[in-house]
């Protein structure tokens, strides 16, 4: 511990770096450029939650059902079997995801993958899978950015879980609308039929772990899941780093409205 502290102190003096979220100087030699205060402001999602889509419940009442489901999942809206997220999409996590998305901070992808592996470890039987698939970007966007942020999470996650990564299995065939902010309905419309499996690939009977950065309405995971199941996937399980949660008590910061 003394050595560790000494290493941190030396690192802080030799390589003073600011936290990429709040700009205070990092005092520990962390692998990721985020300070402990900002990390502590992430709000991991824990039980009770919807057993299907992972929406957190405010009260325990709903959780007492045999299979606790939210209103949407009781209507059988989603084609994936289950979705879980590491934490609530609050301001701090939003900033962290922007670092991954636009600045390719790969170490943050590793860190998120570790958090998602912990989520999987809570329900090992339910999240047993054969392959990890990142939600793909449309080719135009991929060319523009040069990488897919979901893949920066999927790659270390597959390694951690000892699974194959199938980033070639799925593709986005319809580009995202140019407008940044979409209504809930526009979002559903924009992703409906927007994904397909690549011709000739086999996903027959595979259990797919589908990975994305943010779950907003669940429409993207749903559209990907439909494409995979149409191609024969046995089951699709969704994992995202963040989840937009509305209607939490005021002590929780409200998620900011983000472009889908
Ligand atoms: Zn910070
Ligand atoms: Zn639900």
PDB file of C-alpha atoms and ligand atoms in Angstrom:
ATOM      1  CA  UNK A   1       0.000   0.000   0.000  1.00  0.00           C
ATOM      2  CA  UNK A   2       2.875   2.340   0.880  1.00  0.00           C
ATOM      3  CA  UNK A   3       4.566   1.515  -2.398  1.00  0.00           C
ATOM      4  CA  UNK A   4       1.292   1.986  -4.234  1.00  0.00           C
ATOM      5  CA  UNK A   5       0.810   5.400  -2.620  1.00  0.00           C
ATOM      6  CA  UNK A   6       4.371   6.311  -3.472  1.00  0.00           C
ATOM      7  CA  UNK A   7       3.820   5.295  -7.086  1.00  0.00           C
ATOM      8  CA  UNK A   8       0.676   7.415  -7.197  1.00  0.00           C
ATOM      9  CA  UNK A   9       2.466  10.384  -5.670  1.00  0.00           C
ATOM     10  CA  UNK A  10       5.360  10.130  -8.083  1.00  0.00           C
ATOM     11  CA  UNK A  11       2.987   9.722 -11.027  1.00  0.00           C
ATOM     12  CA  UNK A  12       0.968  12.747  -9.943  1.00  0.00           C
ATOM     13  CA  UNK A  13       4.104  14.869  -9.701  1.00  0.00           C
ATOM     14  CA  UNK A  14       5.756  13.627 -12.870  1.00  0.00           C
ATOM     15  CA  UNK A  15       2.668  13.398 -15.040  1.00  0.00           C
ATOM     16  CA  UNK A  16       0.100  15.785 -13.616  1.00  0.00           C
ATOM     17  CA  UNK A  17      -3.056  15.154 -15.614  1.00  0.00           C
ATOM     18  CA  UNK A  18      -6.484  16.614 -15.207  1.00  0.00           C
ATOM     19  CA  UNK A  19      -9.624  14.548 -14.783  1.00  0.00           C
ATOM     20  CA  UNK A  20     -11.229  14.567 -18.218  1.00  0.00           C
ATOM     21  CA  UNK A  21     -14.636  15.187 -16.706  1.00  0.00           C
ATOM     22  CA  UNK A  22     -14.168  17.811 -13.947  1.00  0.00           C
ATOM     23  CA  UNK A  23     -10.577  18.966 -14.683  1.00  0.00           C
ATOM     24  CA  UNK A  24      -9.234  18.513 -11.137  1.00  0.00           C
ATOM     25  CA  UNK A  25      -5.708  17.075 -11.074  1.00  0.00           C
ATOM     26  CA  UNK A  26      -5.635  13.311 -10.845  1.00  0.00           C
ATOM     27  CA  UNK A  27      -3.867  12.314  -7.649  1.00  0.00           C
ATOM     28  CA  UNK A  28      -3.819   8.587  -8.226  1.00  0.00           C
ATOM     29  CA  UNK A  29      -2.085   6.733 -11.023  1.00  0.00           C
ATOM     30  CA  UNK A  30      -5.331   5.528 -12.513  1.00  0.00           C
ATOM     31  CA  UNK A  31      -5.591   3.664 -15.772  1.00  0.00           C
ATOM     32  CA  UNK A  32      -8.439   5.891 -16.812  1.00  0.00           C
ATOM     33  CA  UNK A  33      -8.385   9.700 -16.941  1.00  0.00           C
ATOM     34  CA  UNK A  34     -11.272  10.154 -14.509  1.00  0.00           C
ATOM     35  CA  UNK A  35     -10.933  11.190 -10.859  1.00  0.00           C
ATOM     36  CA  UNK A  36     -12.330   9.226  -7.926  1.00  0.00           C
ATOM     37  CA  UNK A  37     -14.985  11.887  -7.252  1.00  0.00           C
ATOM     38  CA  UNK A  38     -16.360  11.595 -10.780  1.00  0.00           C
ATOM     39  CA  UNK A  39     -16.215   7.795 -10.641  1.00  0.00           C
ATOM     40  CA  UNK A  40     -18.136   7.947  -7.370  1.00  0.00           C
ATOM     41  CA  UNK A  41     -20.846   9.999  -9.041  1.00  0.00           C
ATOM     42  CA  UNK A  42     -21.716   7.164 -11.412  1.00  0.00           C
ATOM     43  CA  UNK A  43     -24.929   5.523 -10.192  1.00  0.00           C
ATOM     44  CA  UNK A  44     -24.835   1.765 -10.778  1.00  0.00           C
ATOM     45  CA  UNK A  45     -28.240   0.227 -11.425  1.00  0.00           C
ATOM     46  CA  UNK A  46     -29.188  -2.370  -8.853  1.00  0.00           C
ATOM     47  CA  UNK A  47     -32.327  -4.342  -7.965  1.00  0.00           C
ATOM     48  CA  UNK A  48     -35.256  -3.906  -8.055  1.00  0.00           C
ATOM     49  CA  UNK A  49     -35.554  -3.631 -11.819  1.00  0.00           C
ATOM     50  CA  UNK A  50     -37.596  -4.940 -14.718  1.00  0.00           C
ATOM     51  CA  UNK A  51     -36.464  -8.515 -15.314  1.00  0.00           C
ATOM     52  CA  UNK A  52     -36.631  -7.996 -19.082  1.00  0.00           C
ATOM     53  CA  UNK A  53     -35.343  -4.523 -20.009  1.00  0.00           C
ATOM     54  CA  UNK A  54     -33.533  -3.687 -16.757  1.00  0.00           C
ATOM     55  CA  UNK A  55     -35.499  -0.514 -16.059  1.00  0.00           C
ATOM     56  CA  UNK A  56     -34.964   0.276 -12.372  1.00  0.00           C
ATOM     57  CA  UNK A  57     -38.064   0.342 -10.199  1.00  0.00           C
ATOM     58  CA  UNK A  58     -38.523   3.065  -7.627  1.00  0.00           C
ATOM     59  CA  UNK A  59     -40.559   0.914  -5.282  1.00  0.00           C
ATOM     60  CA  UNK A  60     -40.157  -2.688  -4.288  1.00  0.00           C
ATOM     61  CA  UNK A  61     -43.865  -3.399  -4.821  1.00  0.00           C
ATOM     62  CA  UNK A  62     -43.485  -4.117  -8.496  1.00  0.00           C
ATOM     63  CA  UNK A  63     -40.525  -6.319  -7.750  1.00  0.00           C
ATOM     64  CA  UNK A  64     -42.592  -8.726  -5.726  1.00  0.00           C
ATOM     65  CA  UNK A  65     -44.197 -10.273  -8.792  1.00  0.00           C
ATOM     66  CA  UNK A  66     -42.889 -13.672  -9.909  1.00  0.00           C
ATOM     67  CA  UNK A  67     -41.246 -12.062 -12.919  1.00  0.00           C
ATOM     68  CA  UNK A  68     -41.159  -8.328 -12.249  1.00  0.00           C
ATOM     69  CA  UNK A  69     -41.780  -6.538 -15.537  1.00  0.00           C
ATOM     70  CA  UNK A  70     -42.247  -2.887 -16.409  1.00  0.00           C
ATOM     71  CA  UNK A  71     -45.310  -1.684 -18.284  1.00  0.00           C
ATOM     72  CA  UNK A  72     -43.603  -1.913 -21.704  1.00  0.00           C
ATOM     73  CA  UNK A  73     -42.300  -5.402 -21.125  1.00  0.00           C
ATOM     74  CA  UNK A  74     -45.680  -6.603 -19.910  1.00  0.00           C
ATOM     75  CA  UNK A  75     -46.876  -5.631 -23.392  1.00  0.00           C
ATOM     76  CA  UNK A  76     -44.090  -7.768 -24.807  1.00  0.00           C
ATOM     77  CA  UNK A  77     -42.440  -4.894 -26.676  1.00  0.00           C
ATOM     78  CA  UNK A  78     -38.857  -6.080 -26.987  1.00  0.00           C
ATOM     79  CA  UNK A  79     -37.434  -8.913 -29.031  1.00  0.00           C
ATOM     80  CA  UNK A  80     -34.351  -9.362 -26.822  1.00  0.00           C
ATOM     81  CA  UNK A  81     -34.702 -11.671 -23.828  1.00  0.00           C
ATOM     82  CA  UNK A  82     -33.017  -9.392 -21.354  1.00  0.00           C
ATOM     83  CA  UNK A  83     -31.112  -6.128 -21.226  1.00  0.00           C
ATOM     84  CA  UNK A  84     -28.979  -4.796 -18.416  1.00  0.00           C
ATOM     85  CA  UNK A  85     -26.925  -1.639 -17.986  1.00  0.00           C
ATOM     86  CA  UNK A  86     -24.081  -0.716 -15.703  1.00  0.00           C
ATOM     87  CA  UNK A  87     -25.387   2.666 -14.528  1.00  0.00           C
ATOM     88  CA  UNK A  88     -27.847   5.507 -14.901  1.00  0.00           C
ATOM     89  CA  UNK A  89     -27.094   7.909 -17.766  1.00  0.00           C
ATOM     90  CA  UNK A  90     -26.319  10.928 -15.602  1.00  0.00           C
ATOM     91  CA  UNK A  91     -24.079  13.890 -16.434  1.00  0.00           C
ATOM     92  CA  UNK A  92     -20.833  12.263 -15.302  1.00  0.00           C
ATOM     93  CA  UNK A  93     -21.427   9.053 -17.205  1.00  0.00           C
ATOM     94  CA  UNK A  94     -22.562  11.046 -20.236  1.00  0.00           C
ATOM     95  CA  UNK A  95     -19.201  12.869 -20.207  1.00  0.00           C
ATOM     96  CA  UNK A  96     -17.321   9.593 -19.823  1.00  0.00           C
ATOM     97  CA  UNK A  97     -19.161   8.084 -22.775  1.00  0.00           C
ATOM     98  CA  UNK A  98     -18.320  11.129 -24.908  1.00  0.00           C
ATOM     99  CA  UNK A  99     -14.627  10.460 -24.170  1.00  0.00           C
ATOM    100  CA  UNK A 100     -15.066   6.959 -25.495  1.00  0.00           C
ATOM    101  CA  UNK A 101     -17.218   7.991 -28.414  1.00  0.00           C
ATOM    102  CA  UNK A 102     -15.312  10.953 -29.777  1.00  0.00           C
ATOM    103  CA  UNK A 103     -11.813  10.632 -28.325  1.00  0.00           C
ATOM    104  CA  UNK A 104     -11.329   6.891 -28.521  1.00  0.00           C
ATOM    105  CA  UNK A 105     -10.127   6.531 -24.944  1.00  0.00           C
ATOM    106  CA  UNK A 106      -9.726   2.768 -25.244  1.00  0.00           C
ATOM    107  CA  UNK A 107      -8.798   2.286 -21.586  1.00  0.00           C
ATOM    108  CA  UNK A 108     -12.217   3.554 -20.720  1.00  0.00           C
ATOM    109  CA  UNK A 109     -13.653   0.877 -23.011  1.00  0.00           C
ATOM    110  CA  UNK A 110     -11.719  -1.686 -20.932  1.00  0.00           C
ATOM    111  CA  UNK A 111     -13.021  -0.178 -17.716  1.00  0.00           C
ATOM    112  CA  UNK A 112     -16.627  -0.268 -18.959  1.00  0.00           C
ATOM    113  CA  UNK A 113     -16.139  -3.846 -20.136  1.00  0.00           C
ATOM    114  CA  UNK A 114     -15.059  -4.798 -16.612  1.00  0.00           C
ATOM    115  CA  UNK A 115     -18.230  -3.216 -15.202  1.00  0.00           C
ATOM    116  CA  UNK A 116     -20.353  -5.116 -17.759  1.00  0.00           C
ATOM    117  CA  UNK A 117     -18.581  -8.383 -16.928  1.00  0.00           C
ATOM    118  CA  UNK A 118     -19.635  -7.751 -13.317  1.00  0.00           C
ATOM    119  CA  UNK A 119     -23.231  -7.253 -14.480  1.00  0.00           C
ATOM    120  CA  UNK A 120     -23.058 -10.587 -16.357  1.00  0.00           C
ATOM    121  CA  UNK A 121     -21.594 -12.285 -13.275  1.00  0.00           C
ATOM    122  CA  UNK A 122     -24.717 -11.370 -11.296  1.00  0.00           C
ATOM    123  CA  UNK A 123     -26.868 -13.534 -13.626  1.00  0.00           C
ATOM    124  CA  UNK A 124     -24.462 -16.026 -15.173  1.00  0.00           C
ATOM    125  CA  UNK A 125     -27.146 -18.475 -16.337  1.00  0.00           C
ATOM    126  CA  UNK A 126     -29.376 -15.819 -17.889  1.00  0.00           C
ATOM    127  CA  UNK A 127     -26.451 -14.128 -19.636  1.00  0.00           C
ATOM    128  CA  UNK A 128     -24.744 -17.275 -20.898  1.00  0.00           C
ATOM    129  CA  UNK A 129     -23.760 -16.491 -24.491  1.00  0.00           C
ATOM    130  CA  UNK A 130     -21.768 -17.756 -27.450  1.00  0.00           C
ATOM    131  CA  UNK A 131     -20.696 -14.532 -29.078  1.00  0.00           C
ATOM    132  CA  UNK A 132     -20.348 -10.822 -28.288  1.00  0.00           C
ATOM    133  CA  UNK A 133     -21.672  -8.457 -30.968  1.00  0.00           C
ATOM    134  CA  UNK A 134     -21.326  -4.655 -30.825  1.00  0.00           C
ATOM    135  CA  UNK A 135     -24.197  -2.563 -32.181  1.00  0.00           C
ATOM    136  CA  UNK A 136     -22.755  -1.492 -35.547  1.00  0.00           C
ATOM    137  CA  UNK A 137     -22.447   1.973 -37.010  1.00  0.00           C
ATOM    138  CA  UNK A 138     -23.529   2.722 -40.547  1.00  0.00           C
ATOM    139  CA  UNK A 139     -20.552   2.495 -42.948  1.00  0.00           C
ATOM    140  CA  UNK A 140     -20.582   6.263 -43.586  1.00  0.00           C
ATOM    141  CA  UNK A 141     -20.343   7.026 -39.917  1.00  0.00           C
ATOM    142  CA  UNK A 142     -17.714   4.366 -39.346  1.00  0.00           C
ATOM    143  CA  UNK A 143     -15.567   5.873 -42.095  1.00  0.00           C
ATOM    144  CA  UNK A 144     -16.030   9.332 -40.641  1.00  0.00           C
ATOM    145  CA  UNK A 145     -15.075   8.276 -37.095  1.00  0.00           C
ATOM    146  CA  UNK A 146     -12.680   5.453 -37.863  1.00  0.00           C
ATOM    147  CA  UNK A 147     -13.908   3.200 -35.092  1.00  0.00           C
ATOM    148  CA  UNK A 148     -17.096   2.004 -33.452  1.00  0.00           C
ATOM    149  CA  UNK A 149     -17.377   3.001 -29.800  1.00  0.00           C
ATOM    150  CA  UNK A 150     -19.531  -0.059 -29.017  1.00  0.00           C
ATOM    151  CA  UNK A 151     -16.706  -2.226 -30.298  1.00  0.00           C
ATOM    152  CA  UNK A 152     -14.264  -0.521 -27.902  1.00  0.00           C
ATOM    153  CA  UNK A 153     -16.401  -2.091 -25.164  1.00  0.00           C
ATOM    154  CA  UNK A 154     -17.294  -5.364 -26.924  1.00  0.00           C
ATOM    155  CA  UNK A 155     -13.687  -6.284 -27.683  1.00  0.00           C
ATOM    156  CA  UNK A 156     -12.368  -6.286 -24.082  1.00  0.00           C
ATOM    157  CA  UNK A 157     -15.680  -7.747 -22.866  1.00  0.00           C
ATOM    158  CA  UNK A 158     -15.400 -10.731 -25.222  1.00  0.00           C
ATOM    159  CA  UNK A 159     -11.826 -11.261 -24.023  1.00  0.00           C
ATOM    160  CA  UNK A 160     -12.876 -11.060 -20.404  1.00  0.00           C
ATOM    161  CA  UNK A 161     -15.755 -13.511 -20.850  1.00  0.00           C
ATOM    162  CA  UNK A 162     -13.693 -15.844 -23.034  1.00  0.00           C
ATOM    163  CA  UNK A 163     -16.133 -15.484 -25.932  1.00  0.00           C
ATOM    164  CA  UNK A 164     -15.755 -14.820 -29.637  1.00  0.00           C
ATOM    165  CA  UNK A 165     -16.460 -11.341 -30.903  1.00  0.00           C
ATOM    166  CA  UNK A 166     -18.664 -11.095 -33.953  1.00  0.00           C
ATOM    167  CA  UNK A 167     -18.430  -7.479 -35.043  1.00  0.00           C
ATOM    168  CA  UNK A 168     -18.858  -8.587 -38.668  1.00  0.00           C
ATOM    169  CA  UNK A 169     -22.178 -10.364 -38.053  1.00  0.00           C
ATOM    170  CA  UNK A 170     -24.409  -7.340 -38.004  1.00  0.00           C
ATOM    171  CA  UNK A 171     -24.499  -4.170 -40.092  1.00  0.00           C
ATOM    172  CA  UNK A 172     -26.468  -0.962 -40.096  1.00  0.00           C
ATOM    173  CA  UNK A 173     -28.107  -0.678 -43.486  1.00  0.00           C
ATOM    174  CA  UNK A 174     -30.061   2.535 -42.981  1.00  0.00           C
ATOM    175  CA  UNK A 175     -28.150   5.674 -41.938  1.00  0.00           C
ATOM    176  CA  UNK A 176     -29.161   7.591 -38.861  1.00  0.00           C
ATOM    177  CA  UNK A 177     -31.266  10.692 -39.577  1.00  0.00           C
ATOM    178  CA  UNK A 178     -29.238  13.903 -39.750  1.00  0.00           C
ATOM    179  CA  UNK A 179     -31.198  15.557 -36.957  1.00  0.00           C
ATOM    180  CA  UNK A 180     -29.501  15.220 -33.596  1.00  0.00           C
ATOM    181  CA  UNK A 181     -32.461  15.064 -31.294  1.00  0.00           C
ATOM    182  CA  UNK A 182     -35.295  12.733 -32.147  1.00  0.00           C
ATOM    183  CA  UNK A 183     -38.576  12.178 -30.389  1.00  0.00           C
ATOM    184  CA  UNK A 184     -39.256   8.764 -28.974  1.00  0.00           C
ATOM    185  CA  UNK A 185     -41.398   7.828 -31.971  1.00  0.00           C
ATOM    186  CA  UNK A 186     -38.904   9.215 -34.510  1.00  0.00           C
ATOM    187  CA  UNK A 187     -36.210   7.189 -32.809  1.00  0.00           C
ATOM    188  CA  UNK A 188     -38.211   3.961 -33.075  1.00  0.00           C
ATOM    189  CA  UNK A 189     -39.000   4.739 -36.716  1.00  0.00           C
ATOM    190  CA  UNK A 190     -35.378   5.549 -37.533  1.00  0.00           C
ATOM    191  CA  UNK A 191     -34.029   2.188 -36.349  1.00  0.00           C
ATOM    192  CA  UNK A 192     -36.870  -0.041 -37.517  1.00  0.00           C
ATOM    193  CA  UNK A 193     -35.389  -2.323 -40.173  1.00  0.00           C
ATOM    194  CA  UNK A 194     -32.099  -0.385 -39.998  1.00  0.00           C
ATOM    195  CA  UNK A 195     -29.975  -3.442 -39.155  1.00  0.00           C
ATOM    196  CA  UNK A 196     -29.347  -6.709 -40.940  1.00  0.00           C
ATOM    197  CA  UNK A 197     -27.016  -9.644 -40.631  1.00  0.00           C
ATOM    198  CA  UNK A 198     -24.325  -9.825 -43.258  1.00  0.00           C
ATOM    199  CA  UNK A 199     -25.111 -12.133 -46.114  1.00  0.00           C
ATOM    200  CA  UNK A 200     -23.725 -15.596 -45.631  1.00  0.00           C
ATOM    201  CA  UNK A 201     -23.005 -15.287 -41.910  1.00  0.00           C
ATOM    202  CA  UNK A 202     -24.440 -17.919 -39.629  1.00  0.00           C
ATOM    203  CA  UNK A 203     -25.938 -17.037 -36.307  1.00  0.00           C
ATOM    204  CA  UNK A 204     -28.116 -20.174 -36.156  1.00  0.00           C
ATOM    205  CA  UNK A 205     -28.953 -21.127 -32.622  1.00  0.00           C
ATOM    206  CA  UNK A 206     -26.356 -18.754 -31.202  1.00  0.00           C
ATOM    207  CA  UNK A 207     -26.904 -16.872 -27.999  1.00  0.00           C
ATOM    208  CA  UNK A 208     -25.784 -13.348 -28.724  1.00  0.00           C
ATOM    209  CA  UNK A 209     -24.569 -10.759 -26.231  1.00  0.00           C
ATOM    210  CA  UNK A 210     -25.328  -7.445 -27.910  1.00  0.00           C
ATOM    211  CA  UNK A 211     -23.283  -4.471 -26.658  1.00  0.00           C
ATOM    212  CA  UNK A 212     -23.910  -0.735 -26.925  1.00  0.00           C
ATOM    213  CA  UNK A 213     -22.923   2.402 -25.043  1.00  0.00           C
ATOM    214  CA  UNK A 214     -26.352   3.799 -24.126  1.00  0.00           C
ATOM    215  CA  UNK A 215     -29.864   2.372 -23.906  1.00  0.00           C
ATOM    216  CA  UNK A 216     -32.324   5.187 -24.519  1.00  0.00           C
ATOM    217  CA  UNK A 217     -35.670   3.698 -25.524  1.00  0.00           C
ATOM    218  CA  UNK A 218     -34.437   0.170 -26.201  1.00  0.00           C
ATOM    219  CA  UNK A 219     -35.334   0.622 -29.888  1.00  0.00           C
ATOM    220  CA  UNK A 220     -31.787   0.080 -31.161  1.00  0.00           C
ATOM    221  CA  UNK A 221     -31.216  -3.134 -29.207  1.00  0.00           C
ATOM    222  CA  UNK A 222     -34.660  -4.259 -30.307  1.00  0.00           C
ATOM    223  CA  UNK A 223     -33.980  -3.599 -34.002  1.00  0.00           C
ATOM    224  CA  UNK A 224     -30.605  -5.405 -33.832  1.00  0.00           C
ATOM    225  CA  UNK A 225     -32.190  -8.261 -31.947  1.00  0.00           C
ATOM    226  CA  UNK A 226     -34.906  -8.675 -34.580  1.00  0.00           C
ATOM    227  CA  UNK A 227     -32.300  -8.864 -37.344  1.00  0.00           C
ATOM    228  CA  UNK A 228     -30.271 -11.461 -35.424  1.00  0.00           C
ATOM    229  CA  UNK A 229     -33.301 -13.581 -34.626  1.00  0.00           C
ATOM    230  CA  UNK A 230     -34.509 -13.406 -38.205  1.00  0.00           C
ATOM    231  CA  UNK A 231     -31.143 -14.930 -39.115  1.00  0.00           C
ATOM    232  CA  UNK A 232     -31.678 -17.737 -36.619  1.00  0.00           C
ATOM    233  CA  UNK A 233     -30.141 -16.514 -33.344  1.00  0.00           C
ATOM    234  CA  UNK A 234     -31.533 -18.494 -30.418  1.00  0.00           C
ATOM    235  CA  UNK A 235     -31.511 -15.605 -28.013  1.00  0.00           C
ATOM    236  CA  UNK A 236     -30.314 -12.022 -27.789  1.00  0.00           C
ATOM    237  CA  UNK A 237     -29.142 -10.440 -24.545  1.00  0.00           C
ATOM    238  CA  UNK A 238     -28.437  -6.735 -24.404  1.00  0.00           C
ATOM    239  CA  UNK A 239     -25.753  -4.970 -22.377  1.00  0.00           C
ATOM    240  CA  UNK A 240     -25.174  -1.232 -22.294  1.00  0.00           C
ATOM    241  CA  UNK A 241     -22.921   0.943 -20.186  1.00  0.00           C
ATOM    242  CA  UNK A 242     -25.601   3.528 -19.495  1.00  0.00           C
ATOM    243  CA  UNK A 243     -29.367   3.597 -19.373  1.00  0.00           C
ATOM    244  CA  UNK A 244     -31.613   6.620 -19.641  1.00  0.00           C
ATOM    245  CA  UNK A 245     -33.866   6.497 -16.595  1.00  0.00           C
ATOM    246  CA  UNK A 246     -36.738   8.916 -16.329  1.00  0.00           C
ATOM    247  CA  UNK A 247     -38.929   9.459 -13.329  1.00  0.00           C
ATOM    248  CA  UNK A 248     -36.333   8.823 -10.636  1.00  0.00           C
ATOM    249  CA  UNK A 249     -36.666  10.783  -7.381  1.00  0.00           C
ATOM    250  CA  UNK A 250     -35.098  14.292  -7.518  1.00  0.00           C
ATOM    251  CA  UNK A 251     -31.978  13.170  -5.625  1.00  0.00           C
ATOM    252  CA  UNK A 252     -30.916  11.556  -8.882  1.00  0.00           C
ATOM    253  CA  UNK A 253     -29.775  13.961 -11.573  1.00  0.00           C
ATOM    254  CA  UNK A 254     -32.055  13.801 -14.587  1.00  0.00           C
ATOM    255  CA  UNK A 255     -30.465  12.399 -17.719  1.00  0.00           C
ATOM    256  CA  UNK A 256     -29.681  15.003 -20.288  1.00  0.00           C
ATOM    257  CA  UNK A 257     -31.372  14.677 -23.608  1.00  0.00           C
ATOM    258  CA  UNK A 258     -28.898  13.112 -25.933  1.00  0.00           C
ATOM    259  CA  UNK A 259     -28.790  12.565 -29.635  1.00  0.00           C
ATOM    260  CA  UNK A 260     -29.700   8.992 -30.422  1.00  0.00           C
TER     261      UNK A 260
HETATM  262 ZN1  LIG B   1     -13.368  14.410 -11.995  1.00  0.00          ZN
HETATM  263 ZN1  LIG B   2     -39.049  -3.624 -18.921  1.00  0.00          ZN
END
